[in-house]
Short mmCIF file of C-alpha atoms in Angstrom, two decimals:
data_model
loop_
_atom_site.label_atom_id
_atom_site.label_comp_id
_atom_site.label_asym_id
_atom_site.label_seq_id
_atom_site.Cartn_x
_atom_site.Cartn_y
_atom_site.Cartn_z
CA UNK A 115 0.00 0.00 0.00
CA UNK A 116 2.81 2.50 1.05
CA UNK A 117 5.57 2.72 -1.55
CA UNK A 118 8.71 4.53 -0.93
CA UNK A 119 8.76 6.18 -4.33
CA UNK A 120 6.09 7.17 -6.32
CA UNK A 121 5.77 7.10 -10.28
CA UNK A 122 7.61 9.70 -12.31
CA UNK A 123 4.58 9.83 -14.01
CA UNK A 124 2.31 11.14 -11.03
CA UNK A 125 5.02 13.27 -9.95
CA UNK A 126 4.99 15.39 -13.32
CA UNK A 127 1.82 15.50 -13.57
CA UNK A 128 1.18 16.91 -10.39
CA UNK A 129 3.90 19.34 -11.31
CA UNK A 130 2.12 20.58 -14.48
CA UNK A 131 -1.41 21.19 -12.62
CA UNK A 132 0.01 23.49 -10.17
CA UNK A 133 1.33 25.33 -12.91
CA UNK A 134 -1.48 25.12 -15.13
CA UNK A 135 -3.63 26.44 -12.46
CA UNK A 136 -0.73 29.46 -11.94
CA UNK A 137 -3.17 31.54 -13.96
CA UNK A 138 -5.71 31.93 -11.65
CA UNK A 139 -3.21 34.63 -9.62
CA UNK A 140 -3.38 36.87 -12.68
CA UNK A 141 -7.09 35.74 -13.75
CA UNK A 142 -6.40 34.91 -17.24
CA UNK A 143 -6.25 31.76 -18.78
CA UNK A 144 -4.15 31.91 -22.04
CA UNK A 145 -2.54 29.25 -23.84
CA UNK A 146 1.09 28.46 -23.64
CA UNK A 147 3.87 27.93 -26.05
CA UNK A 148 5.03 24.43 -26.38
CA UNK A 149 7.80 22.93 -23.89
CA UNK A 150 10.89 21.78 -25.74
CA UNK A 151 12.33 18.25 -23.75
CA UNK A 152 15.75 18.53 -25.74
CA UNK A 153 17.73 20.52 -22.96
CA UNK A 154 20.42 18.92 -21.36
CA UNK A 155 20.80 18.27 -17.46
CA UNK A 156 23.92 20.58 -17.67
CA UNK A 157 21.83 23.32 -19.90
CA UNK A 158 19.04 23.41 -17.21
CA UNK A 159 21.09 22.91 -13.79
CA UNK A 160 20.49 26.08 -11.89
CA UNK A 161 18.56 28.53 -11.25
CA UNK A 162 20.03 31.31 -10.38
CA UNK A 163 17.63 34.71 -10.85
CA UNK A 164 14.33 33.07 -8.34
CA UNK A 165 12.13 36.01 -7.23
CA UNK A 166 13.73 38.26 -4.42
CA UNK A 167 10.91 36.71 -2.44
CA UNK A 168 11.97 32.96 -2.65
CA UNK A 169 14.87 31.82 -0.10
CA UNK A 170 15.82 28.60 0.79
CA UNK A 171 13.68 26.79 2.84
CA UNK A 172 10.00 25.98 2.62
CA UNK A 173 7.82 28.90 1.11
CA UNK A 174 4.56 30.14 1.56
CA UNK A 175 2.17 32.32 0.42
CA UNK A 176 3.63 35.77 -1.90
CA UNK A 177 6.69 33.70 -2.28
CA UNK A 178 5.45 30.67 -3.11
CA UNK A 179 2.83 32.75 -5.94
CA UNK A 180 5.77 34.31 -7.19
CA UNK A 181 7.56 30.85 -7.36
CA UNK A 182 5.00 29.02 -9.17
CA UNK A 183 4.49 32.14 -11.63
CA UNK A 184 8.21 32.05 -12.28
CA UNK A 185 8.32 28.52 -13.40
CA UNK A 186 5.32 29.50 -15.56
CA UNK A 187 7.34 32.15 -16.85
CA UNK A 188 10.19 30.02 -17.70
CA UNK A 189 8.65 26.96 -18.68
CA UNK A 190 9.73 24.15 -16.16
CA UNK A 191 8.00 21.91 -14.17
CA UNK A 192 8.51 21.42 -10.56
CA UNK A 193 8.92 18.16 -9.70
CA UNK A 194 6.29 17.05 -7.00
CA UNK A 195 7.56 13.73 -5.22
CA UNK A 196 5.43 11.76 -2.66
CA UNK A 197 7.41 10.34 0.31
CA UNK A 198 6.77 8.04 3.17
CA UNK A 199 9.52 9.04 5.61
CA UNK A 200 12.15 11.49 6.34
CA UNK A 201 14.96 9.36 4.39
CA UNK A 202 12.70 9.83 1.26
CA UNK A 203 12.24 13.50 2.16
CA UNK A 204 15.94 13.72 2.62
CA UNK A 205 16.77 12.56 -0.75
CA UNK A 206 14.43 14.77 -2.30
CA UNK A 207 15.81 18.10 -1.27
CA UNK A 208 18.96 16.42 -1.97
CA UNK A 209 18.34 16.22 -5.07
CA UNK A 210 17.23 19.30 -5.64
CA UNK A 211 20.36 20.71 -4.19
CA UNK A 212 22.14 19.07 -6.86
CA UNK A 213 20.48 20.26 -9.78
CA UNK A 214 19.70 23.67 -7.98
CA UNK A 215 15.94 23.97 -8.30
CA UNK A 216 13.10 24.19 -6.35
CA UNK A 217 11.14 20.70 -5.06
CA UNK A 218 7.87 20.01 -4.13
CA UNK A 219 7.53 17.58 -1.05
CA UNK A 220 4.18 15.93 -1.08
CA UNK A 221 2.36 14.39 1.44
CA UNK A 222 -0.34 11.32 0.80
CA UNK A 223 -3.06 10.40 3.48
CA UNK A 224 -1.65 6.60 3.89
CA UNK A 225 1.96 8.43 3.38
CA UNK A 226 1.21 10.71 6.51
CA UNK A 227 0.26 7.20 8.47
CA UNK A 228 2.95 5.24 7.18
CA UNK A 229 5.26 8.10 8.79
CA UNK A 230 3.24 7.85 12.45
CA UNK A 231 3.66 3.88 11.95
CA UNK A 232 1.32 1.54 11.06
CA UNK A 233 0.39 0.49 14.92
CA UNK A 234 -0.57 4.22 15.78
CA UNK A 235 -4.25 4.75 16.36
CA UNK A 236 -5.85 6.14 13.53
CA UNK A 237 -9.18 7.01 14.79
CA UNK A 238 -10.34 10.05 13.32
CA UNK A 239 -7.34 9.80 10.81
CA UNK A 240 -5.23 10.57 13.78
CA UNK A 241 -2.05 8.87 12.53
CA UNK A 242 -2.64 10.46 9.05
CA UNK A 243 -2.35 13.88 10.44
CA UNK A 244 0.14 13.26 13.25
CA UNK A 245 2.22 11.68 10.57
CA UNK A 246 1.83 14.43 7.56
CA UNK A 247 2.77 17.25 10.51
CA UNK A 248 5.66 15.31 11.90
CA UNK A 249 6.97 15.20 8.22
CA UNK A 250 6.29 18.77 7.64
CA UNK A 251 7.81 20.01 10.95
CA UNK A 252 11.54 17.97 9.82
CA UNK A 253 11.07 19.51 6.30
CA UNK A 254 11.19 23.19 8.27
CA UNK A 255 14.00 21.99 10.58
CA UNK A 256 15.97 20.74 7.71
CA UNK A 257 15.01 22.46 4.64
CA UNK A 258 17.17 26.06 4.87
CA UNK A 259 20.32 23.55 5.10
CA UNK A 260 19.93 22.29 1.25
CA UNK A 261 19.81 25.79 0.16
CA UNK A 262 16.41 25.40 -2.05
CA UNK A 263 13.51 26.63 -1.92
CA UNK A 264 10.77 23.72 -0.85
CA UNK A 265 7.08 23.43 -1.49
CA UNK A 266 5.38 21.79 1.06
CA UNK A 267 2.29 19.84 -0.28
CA UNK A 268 -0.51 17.44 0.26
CA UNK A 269 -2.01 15.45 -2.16
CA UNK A 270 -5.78 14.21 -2.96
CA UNK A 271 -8.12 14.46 -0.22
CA UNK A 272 -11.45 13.38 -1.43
CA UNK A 273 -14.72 14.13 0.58
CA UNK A 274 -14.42 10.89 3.17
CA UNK A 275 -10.95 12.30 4.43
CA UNK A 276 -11.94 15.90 4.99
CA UNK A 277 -11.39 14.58 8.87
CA UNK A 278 -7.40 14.47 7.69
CA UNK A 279 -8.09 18.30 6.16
CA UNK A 280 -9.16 19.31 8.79
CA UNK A 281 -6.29 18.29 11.10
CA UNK A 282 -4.02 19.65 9.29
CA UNK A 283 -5.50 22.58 8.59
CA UNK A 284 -5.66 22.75 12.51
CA UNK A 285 -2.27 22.77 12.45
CA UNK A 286 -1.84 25.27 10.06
CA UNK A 287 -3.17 27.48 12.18
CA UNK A 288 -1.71 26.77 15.22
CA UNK A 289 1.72 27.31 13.58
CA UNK A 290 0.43 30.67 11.78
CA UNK A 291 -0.35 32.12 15.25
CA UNK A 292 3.07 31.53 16.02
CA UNK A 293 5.10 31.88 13.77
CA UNK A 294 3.42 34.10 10.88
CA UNK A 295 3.00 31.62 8.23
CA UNK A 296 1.48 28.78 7.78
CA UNK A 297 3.04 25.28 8.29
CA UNK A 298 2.55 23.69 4.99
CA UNK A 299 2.74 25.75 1.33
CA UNK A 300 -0.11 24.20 -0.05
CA UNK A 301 -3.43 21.32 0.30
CA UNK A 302 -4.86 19.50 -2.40
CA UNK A 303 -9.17 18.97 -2.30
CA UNK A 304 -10.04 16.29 -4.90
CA UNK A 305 -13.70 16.28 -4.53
CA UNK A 306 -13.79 15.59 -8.49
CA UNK A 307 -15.95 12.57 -7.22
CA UNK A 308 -18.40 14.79 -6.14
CA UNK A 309 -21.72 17.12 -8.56
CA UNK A 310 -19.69 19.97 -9.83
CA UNK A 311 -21.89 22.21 -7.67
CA UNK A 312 -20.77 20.52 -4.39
CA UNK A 313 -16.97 20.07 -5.55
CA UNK A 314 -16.96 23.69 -5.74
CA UNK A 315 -18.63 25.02 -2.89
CA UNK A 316 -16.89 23.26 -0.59
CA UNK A 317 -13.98 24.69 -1.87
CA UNK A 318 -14.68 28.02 -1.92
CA UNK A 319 -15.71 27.09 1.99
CA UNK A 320 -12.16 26.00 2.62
CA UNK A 321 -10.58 28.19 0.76
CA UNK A 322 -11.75 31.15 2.45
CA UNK A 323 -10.37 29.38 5.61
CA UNK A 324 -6.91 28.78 4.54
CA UNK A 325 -6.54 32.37 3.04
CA UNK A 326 -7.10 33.73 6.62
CA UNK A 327 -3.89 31.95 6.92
CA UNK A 328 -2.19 32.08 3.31
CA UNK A 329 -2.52 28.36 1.91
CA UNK A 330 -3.22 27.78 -1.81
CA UNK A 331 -5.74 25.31 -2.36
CA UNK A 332 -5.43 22.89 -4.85
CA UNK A 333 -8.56 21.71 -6.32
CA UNK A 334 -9.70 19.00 -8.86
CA UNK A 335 -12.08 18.62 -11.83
CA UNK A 336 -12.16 15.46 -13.43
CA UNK A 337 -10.73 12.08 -12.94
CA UNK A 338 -6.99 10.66 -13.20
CA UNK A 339 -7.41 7.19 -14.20
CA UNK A 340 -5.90 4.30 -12.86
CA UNK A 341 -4.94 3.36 -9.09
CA UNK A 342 -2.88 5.36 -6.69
CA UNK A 343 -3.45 5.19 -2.76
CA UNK A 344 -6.57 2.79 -2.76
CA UNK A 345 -8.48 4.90 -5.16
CA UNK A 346 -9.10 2.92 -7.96
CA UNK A 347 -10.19 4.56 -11.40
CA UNK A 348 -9.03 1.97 -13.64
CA UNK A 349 -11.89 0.98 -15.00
CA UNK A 350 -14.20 4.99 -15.06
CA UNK A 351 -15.77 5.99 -17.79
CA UNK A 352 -13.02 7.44 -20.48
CA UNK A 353 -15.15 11.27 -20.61
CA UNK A 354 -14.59 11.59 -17.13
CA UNK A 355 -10.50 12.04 -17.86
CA UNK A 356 -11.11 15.07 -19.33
CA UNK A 357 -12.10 18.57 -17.70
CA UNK A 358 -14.61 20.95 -20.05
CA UNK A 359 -13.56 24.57 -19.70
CA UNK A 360 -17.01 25.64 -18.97
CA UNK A 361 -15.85 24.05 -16.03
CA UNK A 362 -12.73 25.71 -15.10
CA UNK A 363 -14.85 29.22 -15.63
CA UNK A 364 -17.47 27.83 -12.81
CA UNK A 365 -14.78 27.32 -10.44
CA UNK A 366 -12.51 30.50 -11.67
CA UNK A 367 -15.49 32.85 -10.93
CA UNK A 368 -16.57 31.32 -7.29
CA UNK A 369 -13.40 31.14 -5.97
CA UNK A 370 -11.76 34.59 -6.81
CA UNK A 371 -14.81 35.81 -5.06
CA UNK A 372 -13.49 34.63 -1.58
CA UNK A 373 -11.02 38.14 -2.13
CA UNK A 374 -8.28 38.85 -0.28
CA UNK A 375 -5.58 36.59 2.21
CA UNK A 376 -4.47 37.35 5.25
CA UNK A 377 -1.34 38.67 3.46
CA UNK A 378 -3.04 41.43 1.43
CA UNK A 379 -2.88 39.27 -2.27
CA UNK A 380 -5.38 37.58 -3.38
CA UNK A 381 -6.69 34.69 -2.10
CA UNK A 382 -4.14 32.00 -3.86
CA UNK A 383 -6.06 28.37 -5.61
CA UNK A 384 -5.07 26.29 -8.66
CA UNK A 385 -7.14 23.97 -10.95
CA UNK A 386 -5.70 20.15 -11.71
CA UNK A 387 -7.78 19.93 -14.62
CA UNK A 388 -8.16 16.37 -16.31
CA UNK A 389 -6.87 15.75 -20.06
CA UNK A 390 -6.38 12.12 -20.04
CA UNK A 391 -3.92 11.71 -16.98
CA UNK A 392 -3.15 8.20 -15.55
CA UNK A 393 -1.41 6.64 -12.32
CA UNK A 394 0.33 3.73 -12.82
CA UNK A 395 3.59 2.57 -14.52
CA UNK A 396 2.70 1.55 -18.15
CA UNK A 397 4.90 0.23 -21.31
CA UNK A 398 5.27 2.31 -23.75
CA UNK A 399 2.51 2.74 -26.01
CA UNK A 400 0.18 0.74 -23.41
CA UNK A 401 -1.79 3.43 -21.62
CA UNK A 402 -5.22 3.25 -21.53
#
């Protein structure tokens, strides 16, 4: 159930939505120019002109909107790696170091248990969220000595583990009172599952929660076939993999209506819209 590496596959494309949904900061939606793969390792190593507002460590709110609109800007993806355990959250940042860019740190709901241990009460998704904030809280302890800037994320969170939201969201704001930003960077709400109607509100009900205390929420529309975390869409209907823009404008309209964060900007969400993404480690030429 708990692997200690997750699919290059997931990883970019979790990558791409944040920065496909980077264009809800400046409310437009434009199309982009293609990406060309062809650039070497040595071509792409550093990057050495990041926003004034992005230092090493774990960033949050302005700096992590000027972040993600930088890669926009310049065309890369940020690599967005779920771990189980601090060795795995090591080697991340590590890498990262190496290549000198930023690095997304993601956090899964049986990842977040997996940390606590698998003989930790989980009642009330206890474990998950004990787990997910212990991993957070060694990313801040450790983060500032790799010298990178880190994103710290969670990933899908559909409607029967808003109790793990909501836990760490608790935290969230525990550590905001304290310390003037919030804990993590970022949550992820993938209530795709769910009418469109209800997907959205309850976003727009959580996001004007976590702007009190700068978040960006992540949202979903549409489905990502295949099986990742006990979620199993392997076998949905094909026209549920991809997201109509109608869609996108619903949510784009309700949720720059929540106005502004706690930090003056505007209230900071993305959109992981669907075009045909799959979990799962494939052949070439074999995915379905």
């Amino acid at each position: 159930q708990y692997r200690a590496a997750k699919m290059f596959a997931k990883s970019l494309v979790l990558a791409l939505a944040f920065l496909a949904g980077a264009n809800a900061f400046t409310g437009s939606f434009a199309s982009r120019r293609p990406v060309s793969m062809s650039a070497t390792a040595s071509e792409t190593k550093t990057f050495p002109k990041l926003p004034a507002t992005v230092k090493p460590g774990v960033v949050t709110g302005t700096a992590l909107k000027d972040l993600l609109q930088y890669a926009k800007d310049n065309e890369f993806a940020i690599p967005g790696v779920n771990i189980v355990g601090t060795s795995s959250i090591n080697a991340c940042m590590e890498a990262a170091k190496k290549t000198g860019g930023p690095i997304m740190v993601t956090f899964s709901r049986g990842g977040g248990q997996f940390i606590a241990g698998k003989a930790a009460d989980n009642s009330d998704d206890a474990a998950c969220i004990a787990g997910a904030v212990a991993g957070a809280l060694h990313v801040r302890t450790v983060a500032e000595l790799y010298g990178v800037p880190v994103i710290l994320h969670t990933d899908h969170c559909c409607k029967a583990w808003l109790p793990w939201f909501d836990g760490m969201l608790d935290a969230n704001e525990k550590y905001f009172e304290k310390n003037g930003e919030p804990l993590f960077s970022s949550h992820m709400l993938d209530l795709s599952e769910e009418p469109l109607e209800e997907n959205i509100d309850i976003c727009y009900d959580y996001l004007k929660r976590m702007s009190k205390v700068n978040l960006l929420l992540e949202m979903e529309l549409g489905i990502t076939g295949g099986e990742e975390d006990g979620v199993d869409n392997t076998d949905v209907d094909s026209s549920k993999l991809y997201t109509q823009p109608e869609e996108v404008w619903q949510v784009y309209e309700k949720l720059t209506s929540v106005g502004k964060a706690a930090n003056g900007d505007d209230a900071m969400f993305t959109v992981a819209a669907a075009f045909g993404n799959v979990h799962g480690v494939y052949a070439p030429g074999n995915v379905r």
